[in-house]
Amino acid sequence: MSGHRTERVGDALRTAIADLLAREIKDPRIGMVTLTGVVMSPDLKHARVFFSCLGDDAAHQRALAGLRSASGFIKAHAARLLRLRYTPEITFLFDPSLERADRLATLLRQSPTSGESDDQS
């Protein structure tokens, strides 16, 4: 039963943070960040927020620095929006899965089609 609660709180937190990033936070380091997921601890006191963004490692590090800088602001607004007993400590982590998927899709497009053969049987 608690698994469903952690998922619901994680989804609500992700939505709240995404809204704040779109409307309130104007840090140029953050840029176009996509939140890919939130993992809550079972006691709801810690949240790992995964994000992705375009660019090289330097762009990822700038976005991470901007998110960490805004984490107090984000936590304060999340506390008001979510009305939880404890406001979770938020840790931002870069999620490379979208880049890996894009790289894999590019490789698949470049490879010769595997369904065709030279046999004329």
CSV table of C-alpha atoms in Angstrom, one decimal:
chain,number,residue,atom,x,y,z
A,1,MET,CA,0.0,0.0,0.0
A,2,SER,CA,2.8,2.4,0.8
A,3,GLY,CA,4.3,1.9,-2.7
A,4,HIS,CA,1.2,3.5,-4.2
A,5,ARG,CA,1.6,6.5,-1.9
A,6,THR,CA,5.2,7.0,-2.7
A,7,GLU,CA,4.4,6.9,-6.4
A,8,ARG,CA,1.5,9.4,-6.0
A,9,VAL,CA,3.7,11.8,-3.9
A,10,GLY,CA,6.5,11.4,-6.4
A,11,ASP,CA,4.2,12.2,-9.3
A,12,ALA,CA,2.7,15.2,-7.5
A,13,LEU,CA,6.2,16.5,-6.7
A,14,ARG,CA,7.4,16.0,-10.3
A,15,THR,CA,4.3,18.0,-11.5
A,16,ALA,CA,5.0,20.8,-8.9
A,17,ILE,CA,8.6,21.1,-9.8
A,18,ALA,CA,7.9,21.1,-13.6
A,19,ASP,CA,5.4,23.9,-13.0
A,20,LEU,CA,7.9,25.9,-11.0
A,21,LEU,CA,10.6,25.4,-13.6
A,22,ALA,CA,8.2,26.6,-16.4
A,23,ARG,CA,6.7,29.6,-14.5
A,24,GLU,CA,8.8,30.7,-11.6
A,25,ILE,CA,12.5,29.8,-12.0
A,26,LYS,CA,14.4,32.0,-14.4
A,27,ASP,CA,17.9,30.7,-13.9
A,28,PRO,CA,19.6,30.7,-17.3
A,29,ARG,CA,21.7,27.7,-16.3
A,30,ILE,CA,18.7,25.4,-16.2
A,31,GLY,CA,17.4,26.1,-19.7
A,32,MET,CA,15.3,23.4,-21.3
A,33,VAL,CA,15.3,20.7,-18.6
A,34,THR,CA,13.0,17.7,-18.7
A,35,LEU,CA,12.1,15.9,-15.5
A,36,THR,CA,12.2,12.2,-16.2
A,37,GLY,CA,11.2,10.8,-12.9
A,38,VAL,CA,11.0,11.1,-9.1
A,39,VAL,CA,11.9,8.3,-6.7
A,40,MET,CA,10.7,8.8,-3.2
A,41,SER,CA,12.1,7.1,-0.1
A,42,PRO,CA,9.5,4.9,1.7
A,43,ASP,CA,9.2,7.4,4.6
A,44,LEU,CA,8.7,10.3,2.0
A,45,LYS,CA,11.5,12.3,3.5
A,46,HIS,CA,13.9,12.1,0.5
A,47,ALA,CA,13.2,12.6,-3.2
A,48,ARG,CA,15.6,11.9,-6.0
A,49,VAL,CA,14.5,14.0,-9.0
A,50,PHE,CA,15.9,12.8,-12.3
A,51,PHE,CA,16.3,15.3,-15.2
A,52,SER,CA,17.6,15.3,-18.7
A,53,CYS,CA,18.6,18.2,-21.0
A,54,LEU,CA,20.2,18.7,-24.3
A,55,GLY,CA,23.9,19.5,-24.7
A,56,ASP,CA,27.3,18.2,-23.6
A,57,ASP,CA,28.6,17.4,-20.2
A,58,ALA,CA,29.2,21.1,-19.4
A,59,ALA,CA,25.5,21.9,-20.2
A,60,HIS,CA,24.4,19.0,-17.9
A,61,GLN,CA,26.7,20.3,-15.1
A,62,ARG,CA,25.3,23.9,-15.5
A,63,ALA,CA,21.7,22.6,-15.4
A,64,LEU,CA,22.6,20.5,-12.3
A,65,ALA,CA,24.2,23.6,-10.6
A,66,GLY,CA,21.1,25.7,-11.4
A,67,LEU,CA,18.7,23.1,-10.0
A,68,ARG,CA,20.8,22.6,-6.9
A,69,SER,CA,20.9,26.4,-6.4
A,70,ALA,CA,17.1,26.6,-6.7
A,71,SER,CA,16.4,23.5,-4.6
A,72,GLY,CA,15.6,25.6,-1.4
A,73,PHE,CA,13.0,27.6,-3.4
A,74,ILE,CA,11.6,24.5,-5.0
A,75,LYS,CA,11.4,22.8,-1.6
A,76,ALA,CA,9.6,25.7,0.0
A,77,HIS,CA,7.0,25.9,-2.9
A,78,ALA,CA,6.6,22.1,-2.9
A,79,ALA,CA,5.8,22.2,0.8
A,80,ARG,CA,3.0,24.7,0.3
A,81,LEU,CA,1.6,22.9,-2.7
A,82,LEU,CA,1.8,19.3,-1.5
A,83,ARG,CA,0.9,19.9,2.2
A,84,LEU,CA,2.9,16.9,3.5
A,85,ARG,CA,3.8,16.4,7.1
A,86,TYR,CA,7.5,16.4,6.1
A,87,THR,CA,8.8,18.2,3.0
A,88,PRO,CA,11.2,15.8,1.3
A,89,GLU,CA,14.9,16.7,0.8
A,90,ILE,CA,15.3,17.0,-2.9
A,91,THR,CA,18.3,15.7,-4.7
A,92,PHE,CA,18.7,16.3,-8.4
A,93,LEU,CA,20.4,13.7,-10.6
A,94,PHE,CA,21.1,13.8,-14.3
A,95,ASP,CA,19.4,11.0,-16.2
A,96,PRO,CA,21.3,9.9,-19.4
A,97,SER,CA,18.7,7.5,-20.6
A,98,LEU,CA,17.2,9.9,-23.2
A,99,GLU,CA,20.6,10.5,-24.7
A,100,ARG,CA,21.3,6.8,-24.8
A,101,ALA,CA,18.0,6.2,-26.5
A,102,ASP,CA,18.7,8.9,-29.0
A,103,ARG,CA,22.2,7.5,-29.7
A,104,LEU,CA,20.7,4.0,-30.1
A,105,ALA,CA,18.1,5.3,-32.5
A,106,THR,CA,20.8,7.0,-34.6
A,107,LEU,CA,22.8,3.8,-34.7
A,108,LEU,CA,19.8,1.8,-35.8
A,109,ARG,CA,19.0,4.3,-38.6
A,110,GLN,CA,22.6,4.1,-39.8
A,111,SER,CA,22.8,0.3,-39.8
A,112,PRO,CA,21.8,-1.7,-42.8
A,113,THR,CA,18.4,-3.3,-42.6
A,114,SER,CA,18.6,-6.7,-41.0
A,115,GLY,CA,15.4,-8.0,-42.5
A,116,GLU,CA,16.6,-8.0,-46.1
A,117,SER,CA,18.9,-10.6,-47.5
A,118,ASP,CA,20.7,-11.1,-50.8
A,119,ASP,CA,19.2,-14.5,-51.3
A,120,GLN,CA,16.7,-14.9,-54.2
A,121,SER,CA,15.4,-18.3,-53.1
